[in-house]
Short mmCIF file of C-alpha atoms in Angstrom, two decimals:
data_model
loop_
_atom_site.label_atom_id
_atom_site.label_comp_id
_atom_site.label_asym_id
_atom_site.label_seq_id
_atom_site.Cartn_x
_atom_site.Cartn_y
_atom_site.Cartn_z
CA MET V 1 -5.98 21.91 -17.64
CA ALA V 2 -6.48 25.07 -16.17
CA GLU V 3 -10.12 24.94 -17.25
CA ASN V 4 -10.79 21.75 -16.96
CA ALA V 5 -10.27 20.19 -13.41
CA ASP V 6 -11.42 16.91 -14.05
CA TRP V 7 -9.38 13.74 -14.35
CA THR V 8 -9.32 12.43 -18.21
CA ALA V 9 -9.19 8.76 -19.35
CA SER V 10 -5.69 9.15 -19.96
CA GLU V 11 -4.39 10.57 -16.37
CA ARG V 12 -6.96 7.56 -14.79
CA GLN V 13 -4.97 4.90 -16.84
CA GLN V 14 -1.48 6.20 -16.41
CA PRO V 15 0.32 3.52 -14.91
CA LEU V 16 1.51 5.82 -11.74
CA THR V 17 -2.00 6.32 -10.95
CA VAL V 18 -2.98 2.79 -11.16
CA TRP V 19 0.22 1.95 -9.20
CA THR V 20 -1.00 4.14 -6.41
CA LEU V 21 -4.33 3.83 -6.05
CA SER V 22 -4.24 -0.06 -6.32
CA THR V 23 -1.25 0.05 -3.48
CA VAL V 24 -3.26 2.64 -1.65
CA ASN V 25 -6.37 -0.15 -1.66
CA THR V 26 -3.68 -3.00 -0.48
CA VAL V 27 -2.31 -1.32 2.18
CA GLY V 28 -5.24 0.35 3.24
CA PHE V 29 -7.59 -2.90 3.56
CA VAL V 30 -4.71 -4.54 5.27
CA LEU V 31 -4.44 -1.24 7.77
CA ALA V 32 -8.54 -1.57 8.07
CA LEU V 33 -8.40 -5.63 9.11
CA LEU V 34 -4.49 -5.19 11.47
CA ILE V 35 -5.74 -1.88 13.37
CA PRO V 36 -9.10 -2.85 14.82
CA SER V 37 -7.66 -6.66 15.47
CA TYR V 38 -4.56 -5.39 17.38
CA ALA V 39 -6.73 -2.84 19.60
CA SER V 40 -9.13 -5.43 20.41
CA GLY V 41 -6.46 -7.59 21.56
CA GLY V 42 -7.15 -10.56 19.04
CA LEU V 43 -3.95 -10.24 17.41
CA SER V 44 -0.94 -10.82 19.94
CA ASP V 45 -1.57 -14.16 20.20
CA VAL V 46 -2.52 -14.64 16.34
CA LEU V 47 0.27 -12.81 14.98
CA PRO V 48 3.43 -15.16 15.99
CA THR V 49 1.62 -18.15 14.71
CA LEU V 50 1.35 -17.42 11.31
CA GLY V 51 4.69 -17.61 9.09
CA THR V 52 6.90 -14.72 8.51
CA ALA V 53 7.45 -16.38 4.45
CA LEU V 54 3.91 -17.01 4.03
CA GLY V 55 2.19 -13.54 5.41
CA LEU V 56 4.73 -11.81 3.10
CA GLY V 57 3.73 -13.94 0.23
CA VAL V 58 0.02 -13.94 0.78
CA PHE V 59 0.20 -9.86 1.12
CA ALA V 60 2.62 -9.96 -2.34
CA PHE V 61 -0.05 -12.20 -3.63
CA LEU V 62 -3.05 -9.83 -2.90
CA TRP V 63 -0.84 -6.68 -4.03
CA LEU V 64 -0.72 -8.17 -7.68
CA VAL V 65 -4.32 -9.05 -7.49
CA VAL V 66 -5.40 -5.23 -6.93
CA TRP V 67 -3.18 -4.25 -9.08
CA ALA V 68 -4.30 -6.27 -11.54
CA THR V 69 -8.35 -5.20 -10.95
CA THR V 70 -7.79 -1.48 -10.24
CA ARG V 71 -6.13 -1.52 -13.97
CA TRP V 72 -9.02 -3.34 -15.38
CA LEU V 73 -11.59 -1.53 -13.03
CA LEU V 74 -9.67 2.13 -14.38
CA ASP V 75 -9.82 1.19 -18.34
CA ARG V 76 -13.96 0.37 -18.15
CA VAL V 77 -15.28 3.44 -15.74
CA ASP V 78 -14.57 7.68 -15.67
CA PRO V 79 -15.19 8.59 -11.84
CA THR V 80 -16.08 11.98 -13.17
CA THR V 81 -18.41 11.86 -15.55
CA ASP V 82 -20.11 7.91 -15.03
CA SER V 83 -23.17 8.02 -12.73
CA LEU V 84 -22.79 6.47 -9.27
CA SER V 85 -25.01 3.49 -9.58
CA ARG V 86 -22.56 2.20 -12.75
CA LEU V 87 -19.31 2.95 -10.55
CA VAL V 88 -20.58 1.08 -8.10
CA LEU V 89 -22.12 -1.96 -10.30
CA TRP V 90 -18.24 -1.78 -11.63
CA ALA V 91 -16.11 -1.83 -8.14
CA GLY V 92 -18.67 -4.43 -6.45
CA ALA V 93 -18.07 -6.79 -9.77
CA PHE V 94 -13.79 -6.16 -9.38
CA GLY V 95 -14.01 -6.32 -6.07
CA SER V 96 -15.71 -9.83 -6.18
CA LEU V 97 -13.30 -10.88 -8.97
CA ASP V 98 -10.41 -9.75 -6.30
CA GLY V 99 -11.75 -12.28 -3.92
CA ILE V 100 -12.24 -14.80 -6.11
CA ILE V 101 -8.56 -14.69 -7.68
CA PHE V 102 -7.52 -14.41 -4.46
CA VAL V 103 -9.77 -17.13 -2.96
CA LEU V 104 -8.75 -19.47 -5.67
CA GLY V 105 -5.17 -18.42 -5.73
CA ILE V 106 -4.69 -19.30 -1.42
CA VAL V 107 -6.22 -22.62 -2.39
CA ILE V 108 -4.45 -23.77 -5.32
CA ALA V 109 -1.29 -22.60 -3.82
CA LEU V 110 -1.65 -24.18 -0.27
CA VAL V 111 -4.47 -26.48 0.03
CA VAL V 112 -3.99 -28.51 -3.10
CA PRO V 113 -0.16 -29.21 -2.15
CA THR V 114 -0.93 -30.09 1.51
CA ALA V 115 -3.93 -32.39 -0.37
CA LEU V 116 -1.47 -33.93 -2.44
CA VAL V 117 1.33 -34.80 0.75
CA THR V 118 -1.67 -35.20 3.55
CA SER V 119 -4.71 -37.41 4.27
CA LEU V 120 -6.85 -34.48 2.90
CA ASP V 121 -8.70 -35.85 -0.71
CA LEU V 122 -9.11 -33.28 -3.25
CA LEU V 123 -12.98 -33.39 -2.86
CA SER V 124 -12.67 -31.66 0.27
CA VAL V 125 -10.35 -29.21 -1.43
CA ALA V 126 -13.36 -28.44 -4.31
CA LEU V 127 -15.32 -28.42 -0.80
CA ILE V 128 -13.15 -25.67 0.52
CA ALA V 129 -12.90 -23.56 -2.84
CA ALA V 130 -17.10 -24.10 -2.90
CA ILE V 131 -17.90 -22.17 0.08
CA GLY V 132 -14.71 -19.96 0.03
CA VAL V 133 -15.75 -18.51 -3.73
CA PRO V 134 -18.83 -17.51 -2.80
CA ILE V 135 -18.03 -16.00 0.28
CA ALA V 136 -14.95 -14.20 -1.05
CA ALA V 137 -17.37 -12.44 -4.04
CA ALA V 138 -19.32 -10.85 -1.38
CA VAL V 139 -16.73 -10.02 0.94
CA GLY V 140 -15.02 -8.69 -2.27
CA ALA V 141 -17.69 -6.55 -3.40
CA VAL V 142 -18.26 -4.98 -0.65
CA VAL V 143 -14.76 -3.81 -0.03
CA GLY V 144 -14.40 -3.10 -3.73
CA ILE V 145 -17.38 -0.42 -3.19
CA THR V 146 -15.48 1.13 0.14
CA ALA V 147 -11.99 1.09 -1.35
CA LEU V 148 -13.88 2.79 -5.07
CA SER V 149 -15.26 5.74 -2.24
CA LEU V 150 -11.88 6.18 -1.17
CA ASP V 151 -10.48 6.26 -4.75
CA LEU V 152 -12.68 9.13 -5.34
CA VAL V 153 -12.12 11.71 -2.49
CA LEU V 154 -8.28 10.76 -2.93
CA LEU V 155 -9.33 11.58 -7.05
CA ARG V 156 -11.16 14.97 -6.16
CA ALA V 157 -8.74 15.86 -3.24
CA SER V 158 -5.93 15.55 -5.35
CA ASP V 159 -7.28 17.37 -8.00
CA GLY V 160 -8.11 20.41 -5.79
CA VAL V 161 -4.52 20.72 -4.83
CA THR V 162 -2.46 20.17 -8.24
CA PRO V 163 -0.77 23.19 -9.13
CA ARG V 164 -1.69 23.98 -12.82
CA ASP V 165 -0.75 27.77 -13.17
CA GLY V 166 0.62 30.40 -10.47
CA SER V 167 -2.93 31.47 -9.65
CA ARG V 168 -3.70 28.28 -8.03
CA GLN V 169 -0.69 28.62 -5.89
CA GLN V 170 -2.30 30.92 -3.71
CA MET L 1 31.69 -31.53 10.72
CA THR L 2 28.99 -30.58 13.02
CA PHE L 3 25.26 -31.94 12.75
CA PHE L 4 22.70 -29.03 13.65
CA PRO L 5 19.40 -31.05 15.08
CA ALA L 6 16.55 -30.42 13.27
CA ALA L 7 15.51 -27.88 15.98
CA GLU L 8 17.98 -25.97 16.02
CA HIS L 9 18.16 -25.63 12.50
CA ALA L 10 14.93 -24.56 12.01
CA ARG L 11 15.29 -21.95 14.79
CA VAL L 12 18.73 -20.38 13.05
CA MET L 13 16.55 -20.20 9.80
CA SER L 14 13.72 -18.59 11.72
CA GLU L 15 16.35 -16.05 13.10
CA SER L 16 17.81 -15.16 9.93
CA LEU L 17 14.61 -14.50 8.05
CA HIS L 18 13.12 -12.32 10.86
CA LEU L 19 16.85 -10.81 10.70
CA ALA L 20 16.04 -9.99 6.85
CA VAL L 21 12.51 -8.64 7.22
CA ARG L 22 14.31 -6.03 10.06
CA THR L 23 16.73 -5.38 7.41
CA VAL L 24 14.10 -5.17 4.11
CA HIS L 25 12.63 -3.08 6.51
CA VAL L 26 14.63 -0.47 7.89
CA LEU L 27 16.08 -0.19 3.86
CA GLY L 28 12.19 0.42 2.76
CA MET L 29 12.26 3.52 5.26
CA ALA L 30 15.66 4.63 3.75
CA VAL L 31 14.26 4.56 0.40
CA LEU L 32 11.51 7.08 1.65
CA LEU L 33 13.26 9.32 3.86
CA GLY L 34 15.92 9.52 1.50
CA GLY L 35 14.02 9.91 -1.47
CA ALA L 36 11.70 12.64 -0.17
CA GLY L 37 15.06 14.56 1.14
CA LEU L 38 16.42 14.24 -2.32
CA VAL L 39 13.37 15.57 -4.04
CA TRP L 40 12.68 18.42 -1.05
CA LEU L 41 16.47 18.98 -1.91
CA ALA L 42 16.24 19.60 -5.64
CA ALA L 43 13.03 21.44 -5.39
CA ARG L 44 14.69 24.37 -3.38
CA GLN L 45 17.34 23.93 -6.15
CA ARG L 46 14.79 24.75 -9.01
CA ILE L 47 16.13 22.49 -10.92
CA ALA L 48 14.08 21.81 -14.16
CA SER L 49 13.40 18.41 -14.32
CA ILE L 50 12.19 18.55 -10.27
CA THR L 51 8.73 16.85 -11.80
CA ALA L 52 10.60 14.33 -13.70
CA LEU L 53 12.45 13.22 -10.40
CA ALA L 54 9.37 13.33 -8.39
CA ARG L 55 7.85 10.79 -10.58
CA THR L 56 10.14 8.80 -10.36
CA TYR L 57 10.31 8.71 -6.43
CA GLU L 58 6.38 8.43 -6.39
CA TRP L 59 7.23 4.67 -8.16
CA LEU L 60 9.68 3.69 -5.34
CA PHE L 61 7.70 5.70 -2.92
CA TRP L 62 4.77 2.90 -3.27
CA GLY L 63 7.00 -0.12 -3.80
CA ALA L 64 9.19 0.58 -0.81
CA PHE L 65 5.99 1.88 1.08
CA GLY L 66 3.92 -1.93 0.26
CA VAL L 67 7.53 -3.68 1.81
CA LEU L 68 7.04 -1.56 4.75
CA VAL L 69 3.86 -2.47 5.60
CA ALA L 70 4.17 -5.96 4.74
CA THR L 71 7.35 -6.45 6.49
CA GLY L 72 6.45 -4.39 9.46
CA ILE L 73 3.41 -7.02 10.00
CA GLY L 74 6.25 -9.59 9.78
CA ASN L 75 8.59 -8.06 12.67
CA LEU L 76 5.04 -7.84 14.79
CA GLY L 77 4.18 -11.35 14.87
CA ALA L 78 7.83 -12.28 15.46
CA LEU L 79 8.34 -9.85 17.92
CA GLY L 80 5.12 -11.23 19.65
CA ALA L 81 4.02 -7.89 20.03
CA PRO L 82 2.65 -7.21 23.40
CA GLY L 83 -1.43 -6.75 23.88
CA PRO L 84 -2.53 -3.39 23.19
CA ALA L 85 -3.33 -2.36 26.91
CA THR L 86 0.65 -1.99 27.78
CA ARG L 87 2.34 1.13 27.09
CA TRP L 88 3.97 -0.53 24.17
CA GLY L 89 0.78 -1.27 22.60
CA GLN L 90 -1.03 2.03 22.90
CA VAL L 91 2.65 3.28 20.67
CA VAL L 92 2.16 0.86 18.18
CA LEU L 93 -1.50 1.52 17.90
CA VAL L 94 -0.66 5.60 17.61
CA LYS L 95 2.10 4.63 14.89
CA LEU L 96 -0.63 2.41 12.76
CA SER L 97 -3.20 5.12 12.70
CA LEU L 98 -0.73 8.16 11.67
CA VAL L 99 0.57 5.58 9.09
CA ALA L 100 -3.33 5.28 7.68
CA LEU L 101 -3.22 8.80 7.82
CA PHE L 102 0.24 9.34 5.99
CA VAL L 103 -1.14 7.06 3.27
CA VAL L 104 -4.01 9.18 2.54
CA ALA L 105 -1.89 12.22 2.39
CA SER L 106 0.48 10.78 0.38
CA ALA L 107 -1.50 9.67 -2.15
CA VAL L 108 -3.38 12.80 -2.82
CA ARG L 109 0.77 14.37 -3.19
CA THR L 110 1.14 11.30 -5.80
CA LEU L 111 -1.98 11.97 -7.69
CA ALA L 112 -1.49 15.31 -8.14
CA VAL L 113 2.24 14.82 -9.39
CA ALA L 114 0.71 12.43 -11.88
CA ARG L 115 -1.22 15.32 -12.99
CA ILE L 116 1.98 18.28 -13.40
CA GLY L 117 2.71 18.73 -16.71
CA ASP L 118 6.66 18.07 -17.72
CA THR L 119 7.21 21.70 -17.87
CA ALA L 120 8.13 23.34 -14.42
CA PRO L 121 7.31 26.84 -13.15
CA VAL L 122 8.51 28.18 -10.25
CA ALA L 123 4.90 27.70 -8.89
CA VAL L 124 5.44 23.69 -9.20
CA ALA L 125 8.85 23.88 -7.51
CA THR L 126 7.40 25.57 -4.43
CA TRP L 127 4.37 22.89 -4.50
CA HIS L 128 7.48 20.19 -4.54
CA GLU L 129 9.32 22.26 -2.13
CA ARG L 130 6.50 22.71 0.03
CA ALA L 131 4.89 18.84 -0.38
CA TYR L 132 7.93 16.70 0.42
CA GLY L 133 9.33 18.84 2.49
CA ALA L 134 5.97 17.90 4.74
CA THR L 135 6.53 14.23 3.88
CA ALA L 136 9.92 14.00 4.75
CA LEU L 137 8.82 15.80 8.20
CA SER L 138 6.14 13.19 8.47
CA LEU L 139 8.22 10.15 8.06
CA LEU L 140 10.64 11.16 10.64
CA GLY L 141 7.96 11.14 12.93
CA LEU L 142 7.32 8.10 12.12
CA VAL L 143 11.19 7.43 12.15
CA ALA L 144 10.47 8.43 15.85
CA LEU L 145 7.88 6.47 16.94
CA ALA L 146 9.82 3.58 15.26
CA GLU L 147 12.71 4.50 17.64
CA VAL L 148 10.66 4.63 21.06
CA LEU L 149 9.12 0.82 20.01
CA ALA L 150 12.58 -0.75 19.20
CA HIS L 151 13.87 0.66 22.57
CA GLY L 152 10.86 -0.42 24.56
#
């Protein structure tokens, strides 16, 4: 370990690493939306109109989806040895998957029940999903690549501070 | 028998939910701060299983942290937060920015803990002492900002 400072495959895939990176990415995504929105004054009127239970449910769903995709991603890439283009490709692909699962989950959990009890027909639901999925895939790809960049910085920084022997502590 | 009008019932339900969200938010911070203090104290005592203890804390830390952020946004909505130009709004922005920095620093700490072997030499105990001492102090700073927000 002292000779090889790089993260090994088993270290990358260990549950604590996946749990940490997925929570950091979820919280980071939410804060990246929240801070500029609040600073611009756009959030003060919107937040009180959103349901608390709904907001907590959406956050929990996002967290679950990001955890699953982070786990799959770290099974397939090695941030210390893979080329940058391969990392960007996989991060973009899993980010897109994240976005698609998230939007479809919202449609199934919220829009379909609404359609069943109101005049909103299922064709409109399909249209919402058809428009939402490509947008979610594109946004997800950008977010996925940004999250991977942050993860790489965190992995490298942690490598620099990990105590391995007495000499590394000084 | 007392009958509540529907609007009154909805108001009571909403207030109960907001109280529950605030309670969970406070409990989440208690887990983070109490846990960091405990690991720091254990590192100072040079207990043999310090890394195992730290790892257990890190699992709890990120679970509680996710809950804290979610309930924190819930609180912001429930309070009908004043705009960013007010003093309260400025303090919220400072707090959110510090939370973002804290996330980054905590992730570096956790990823380092995930790589430390179970056998803990004195150097590792010293590292834990510093890392969790800094974590506890940072959390105290965030609690102080939360107090400022809670009391206007």
